[in-house]
Amino acid sequence: MTTVDLDTPAPQQPGHHRPPAHSRGTGTARQILLLTSRSVRALVLDPRAILLSLLMPLLMLLAFSQIFATMAASTSILPQGGSYLEYLLPAIMVNTAMQSGLQAGSTLTEEMRNGIVARFRAMPIWLGSVLVARSLAHLTRSLLQLVILLLLATVGFGFSPPGGFTGTTLALAVAIVVGGGMGWISIALASWLRNADLMQDMAAFLLLPLLFASSAFVPVDSLPTWLATIAKVNPLTYGIDAARGLTLGEPHIGATLAALTVSITACGICMAVAVRGFRRPL
């Protein structure tokens, strides 16, 4: 009788390879990094996209700084010895970051439609990493847009706020956080609606009322009563006031805390909502 030793591994045939006992996939952090890099390359390496995304804030800066400059000079909204440009540019920074955030949802719906998301679903990855990567890619795009916008404003318009480099950098950070909150709202809507045209219409519908019913162009106290009431509860007002205070060297602690709290809370809630909606079959 032949005795079989169970502790001795069976001989393998030539050319046969035993699969590993435990196969580890790519970690979540690595997934997010790779997906973000892919999205950033698609967004940043197209010069036309960067040019077009800068065109609107530059036109706003040129138009509104000329339209309201004379009126603002006769009021008390300007800092001592300051200019309306210093008052306006922080609002355009926050608005630019919000626009980029709103585009995150539209981009996601386009990827659902052209089959890229279907490919991701076939991979052994956490689906939420696709959404996080989309958010980070648009935050990177916002950062690039704002840096270029500030450089052009400094060189072409003589932007030199009292808050200096530190205040302007902190204002840029506030704009990025506000844009991140809006981005996750957009991604959550896209994960459930899944319609690119509808997302674009909703972005236009949301952005204009938020912008004009705020402290972007004139102080809230100078608005009509009904509009001032809306502006006082408009989250964008707090983001603009926070960025403006930092660039002018007069930080508004309350507005800054409110803007950061609302934006971070929106990120957390909308991330959970977005992941749940994104898991549904296409």
Coordinates of C-alpha atoms in Angstrom, one line a residue:
M1 CA 0.0 0.0 0.0
T2 CA 1.3 3.4 -0.9
T3 CA 1.4 6.0 1.9
V4 CA 0.4 9.6 0.9
D5 CA 2.0 12.4 3.0
L6 CA -0.6 15.2 3.2
D7 CA 2.0 17.7 4.4
T8 CA 4.0 17.3 1.2
P9 CA 2.8 19.5 -1.7
A10 CA 1.9 17.6 -4.8
P11 CA 4.3 17.8 -7.7
Q12 CA 3.3 20.3 -10.3
Q13 CA 3.3 19.7 -14.1
P14 CA 5.8 21.6 -16.2
G15 CA 4.4 25.0 -17.2
H16 CA 1.8 25.0 -14.4
H17 CA 1.9 27.9 -11.9
R18 CA 0.0 27.8 -8.7
P19 CA -2.1 30.9 -8.1
P20 CA -1.1 32.9 -5.0
A21 CA -2.9 31.9 -1.8
H22 CA -4.0 35.5 -1.3
S23 CA -4.4 38.1 -4.0
R24 CA -4.4 41.7 -3.0
G25 CA -5.9 44.3 -5.3
T26 CA -4.9 47.9 -5.6
G27 CA -5.6 49.9 -2.4
T28 CA -8.3 52.5 -2.4
A29 CA -5.8 55.4 -2.1
R30 CA -3.9 54.0 -5.1
Q31 CA -7.1 53.7 -7.1
I32 CA -8.1 57.3 -6.3
L33 CA -4.6 58.5 -7.3
L34 CA -4.6 56.7 -10.6
L35 CA -8.1 57.8 -11.5
T36 CA -7.4 61.4 -10.5
S37 CA -4.3 61.5 -12.6
R38 CA -6.3 60.2 -15.6
S39 CA -9.0 62.8 -15.1
V40 CA -6.5 65.7 -14.5
R41 CA -4.6 64.8 -17.7
A42 CA -7.9 64.9 -19.7
L43 CA -8.8 68.3 -18.1
V44 CA -5.5 70.1 -18.1
L45 CA -3.7 68.9 -21.2
D46 CA -6.4 70.5 -23.4
P47 CA -5.3 74.2 -23.8
R48 CA -8.7 75.1 -25.3
A49 CA -10.5 73.9 -22.1
I50 CA -8.2 76.0 -19.9
L51 CA -8.6 79.1 -22.2
L52 CA -12.4 78.8 -22.3
S53 CA -12.6 78.3 -18.5
L54 CA -10.6 81.5 -18.0
L55 CA -12.5 83.5 -20.5
M56 CA -15.7 84.0 -18.4
P57 CA -14.0 85.1 -15.1
L58 CA -11.8 87.5 -17.1
L59 CA -14.7 89.0 -18.9
M60 CA -16.5 89.4 -15.5
L61 CA -13.5 91.0 -14.0
L62 CA -13.2 93.4 -16.9
A63 CA -16.9 94.3 -17.3
F64 CA -17.9 94.6 -13.7
S65 CA -14.8 96.4 -12.5
Q66 CA -15.6 99.1 -15.1
I67 CA -19.3 99.1 -14.6
F68 CA -19.4 99.4 -10.9
A69 CA -16.0 101.1 -10.3
T70 CA -17.4 104.7 -10.5
M71 CA -20.4 103.9 -8.3
A72 CA -18.3 102.1 -5.8
A73 CA -15.9 105.0 -5.5
S74 CA -18.7 107.2 -4.1
T75 CA -19.8 104.7 -1.5
S76 CA -18.2 103.3 1.7
I77 CA -17.8 99.7 0.4
L78 CA -14.1 100.2 -0.6
P79 CA -11.2 99.9 1.9
Q80 CA -9.3 103.0 2.7
G81 CA -7.2 103.7 -0.4
G82 CA -8.4 100.5 -2.1
S83 CA -10.1 99.9 -5.4
Y84 CA -13.2 98.1 -6.6
L85 CA -11.0 95.5 -8.2
E86 CA -9.8 94.4 -4.7
Y87 CA -13.4 94.2 -3.6
L88 CA -14.6 92.3 -6.7
L89 CA -11.8 89.8 -7.4
P90 CA -12.5 87.6 -4.3
A91 CA -16.1 87.2 -5.5
I92 CA -14.9 86.1 -8.9
M93 CA -12.5 83.6 -7.4
V94 CA -15.3 81.9 -5.4
N95 CA -17.6 82.0 -8.4
T96 CA -14.9 80.4 -10.6
A97 CA -14.4 77.6 -8.1
M98 CA -18.1 77.0 -8.0
Q99 CA -18.4 76.9 -11.7
S100 CA -15.7 74.2 -11.9
G101 CA -17.5 72.3 -9.1
L102 CA -20.7 72.3 -11.0
Q103 CA -19.0 71.0 -14.1
A104 CA -17.9 67.9 -12.2
G105 CA -21.4 66.5 -12.4
S106 CA -21.8 67.2 -16.1
T107 CA -18.4 65.5 -16.8
L108 CA -19.5 62.5 -14.7
T109 CA -22.8 62.1 -16.7
E110 CA -20.8 62.2 -20.0
E111 CA -18.6 59.4 -18.8
M112 CA -21.7 57.4 -17.9
R113 CA -23.0 57.9 -21.4
N114 CA -19.8 57.1 -23.3
G115 CA -19.1 53.9 -21.5
I116 CA -16.1 54.8 -19.4
V117 CA -18.0 54.2 -16.1
A118 CA -19.2 50.8 -17.4
R119 CA -15.5 49.8 -17.8
F120 CA -14.8 51.0 -14.2
R121 CA -17.7 48.9 -12.9
A122 CA -16.0 45.8 -14.5
M123 CA -12.9 46.4 -12.5
P124 CA -12.2 45.2 -8.9
I125 CA -12.3 48.7 -7.5
W126 CA -14.4 50.7 -5.0
L127 CA -16.9 52.6 -7.1
G128 CA -16.7 55.6 -4.7
S129 CA -13.0 56.1 -5.8
V130 CA -14.4 57.1 -9.2
L131 CA -16.4 59.9 -7.6
V132 CA -13.6 61.0 -5.3
A133 CA -11.2 61.1 -8.2
R134 CA -13.7 63.2 -10.2
S135 CA -13.9 65.7 -7.4
L136 CA -10.2 65.9 -6.9
A137 CA -9.6 66.4 -10.6
H138 CA -12.0 69.4 -10.7
L139 CA -10.4 70.8 -7.5
T140 CA -7.0 70.6 -9.3
R141 CA -8.5 72.4 -12.3
S142 CA -10.0 75.1 -10.0
L143 CA -6.6 75.6 -8.4
L144 CA -4.9 76.0 -11.8
Q145 CA -7.7 78.4 -13.0
L146 CA -7.4 80.6 -9.9
V147 CA -3.7 80.8 -9.9
I148 CA -3.7 81.9 -13.6
L149 CA -6.5 84.3 -12.9
L150 CA -4.6 85.9 -10.0
L151 CA -1.5 86.2 -12.1
L152 CA -3.4 87.9 -14.9
A153 CA -5.1 90.2 -12.5
T154 CA -1.8 91.2 -10.9
V155 CA 0.0 91.8 -14.2
G156 CA -2.8 93.1 -16.3
F157 CA -5.0 94.9 -13.7
G158 CA -2.6 95.9 -11.0
F159 CA -4.2 93.7 -8.3
S160 CA -2.3 94.2 -5.1
P161 CA -4.6 93.7 -2.1
P162 CA -3.8 94.8 1.5
G163 CA -3.8 91.2 2.7
G164 CA -0.8 90.5 0.6
F165 CA 0.4 87.0 -0.5
T166 CA -0.7 85.3 2.7
G167 CA -4.2 86.7 2.6
T168 CA -4.7 86.0 -1.1
T169 CA -3.5 82.4 -0.6
L170 CA -5.9 81.8 2.2
A171 CA -8.7 83.3 0.2
L172 CA -7.8 81.0 -2.6
A173 CA -8.0 78.1 -0.2
V174 CA -11.5 79.2 0.9
A175 CA -12.6 79.4 -2.7
I176 CA -11.3 75.8 -3.3
V177 CA -13.2 74.5 -0.3
V178 CA -16.4 76.2 -1.4
G179 CA -16.0 74.9 -4.9
G180 CA -15.4 71.4 -3.5
G181 CA -18.7 71.5 -1.6
M182 CA -20.5 72.6 -4.7
G183 CA -18.7 69.9 -6.7
W184 CA -20.0 67.2 -4.4
I185 CA -23.6 68.6 -4.7
S186 CA -23.2 68.4 -8.5
I187 CA -21.7 64.8 -8.3
A188 CA -24.6 63.6 -6.1
L189 CA -27.2 65.0 -8.5
A190 CA -25.4 63.5 -11.5
S191 CA -25.2 60.1 -9.8
W192 CA -29.0 60.0 -9.5
L193 CA -30.2 62.0 -12.5
R194 CA -27.6 60.7 -15.0
N195 CA -28.5 63.3 -17.7
A196 CA -25.8 65.6 -19.0
D197 CA -28.2 68.1 -20.5
L198 CA -30.3 68.3 -17.4
M199 CA -27.1 68.8 -15.3
Q200 CA -26.0 71.7 -17.5
D201 CA -29.4 73.4 -17.2
M202 CA -29.4 72.9 -13.4
A203 CA -25.9 74.4 -13.2
A204 CA -27.0 77.6 -15.0
F205 CA -30.2 77.7 -13.0
L206 CA -28.3 77.5 -9.7
L207 CA -25.3 79.6 -10.4
L208 CA -26.9 82.9 -11.5
P209 CA -29.3 83.3 -8.5
L210 CA -26.6 82.3 -6.0
L211 CA -24.2 84.8 -7.5
F212 CA -26.5 87.9 -7.9
A213 CA -28.4 87.2 -4.7
S214 CA -25.2 87.6 -2.7
S215 CA -22.5 90.1 -1.7
A216 CA -20.5 89.5 -4.8
F217 CA -20.9 93.0 -6.4
V218 CA -22.3 95.2 -3.7
P219 CA -22.8 95.0 0.1
V220 CA -25.9 93.1 1.3
D221 CA -27.1 96.2 3.0
S222 CA -27.4 98.1 -0.3
L223 CA -29.6 95.5 -1.9
P224 CA -33.4 95.7 -1.9
T225 CA -35.0 94.3 1.3
W226 CA -36.3 91.1 -0.3
L227 CA -33.0 90.4 -2.1
A228 CA -30.9 91.2 1.0
T229 CA -32.9 88.7 3.0
I230 CA -32.1 86.0 0.4
A231 CA -28.4 87.1 0.4
K232 CA -28.1 86.8 4.2
V233 CA -29.0 83.1 4.0
N234 CA -27.1 82.4 0.8
P235 CA -24.0 80.2 1.5
L236 CA -22.1 81.9 -1.3
T237 CA -22.3 85.2 0.6
Y238 CA -20.3 83.8 3.4
G239 CA -17.7 82.3 1.1
I240 CA -17.3 85.6 -0.7
D241 CA -17.1 87.6 2.5
A242 CA -14.5 85.2 3.9
A243 CA -12.3 85.4 0.8
R244 CA -12.8 89.2 0.6
G245 CA -11.9 89.8 4.2
L246 CA -8.7 87.7 3.8
T247 CA -7.5 89.6 0.7
L248 CA -8.3 93.0 2.3
G249 CA -6.4 92.1 5.4
E250 CA -9.6 92.2 7.5
P251 CA -10.5 88.6 8.2
H252 CA -14.2 87.8 8.9
I253 CA -13.9 84.9 11.3
G254 CA -17.7 84.3 11.4
A255 CA -18.1 84.2 7.7
T256 CA -15.0 82.0 7.3
L257 CA -16.2 79.5 9.8
A258 CA -19.7 79.5 8.3
A259 CA -18.3 79.0 4.7
L260 CA -16.0 76.2 5.7
T261 CA -18.6 74.4 7.9
V262 CA -21.3 74.5 5.2
S263 CA -18.9 73.4 2.5
I264 CA -17.4 70.5 4.5
T265 CA -20.8 69.3 5.7
A266 CA -22.1 69.4 2.1
C267 CA -19.1 67.3 1.0
G268 CA -19.7 64.6 3.7
I269 CA -23.5 64.3 3.1
C270 CA -23.4 64.5 -0.7
M271 CA -20.5 62.0 -0.9
A272 CA -22.7 59.4 0.9
V273 CA -25.7 60.2 -1.3
A274 CA -23.5 60.1 -4.5
V275 CA -21.9 56.8 -3.7
R276 CA -25.3 55.2 -3.1
G277 CA -26.8 56.6 -6.3
F278 CA -23.7 55.6 -8.3
R279 CA -24.0 52.0 -7.3
R280 CA -27.3 51.6 -9.1
P281 CA -27.2 49.7 -12.4
L282 CA -26.6 52.0 -15.4

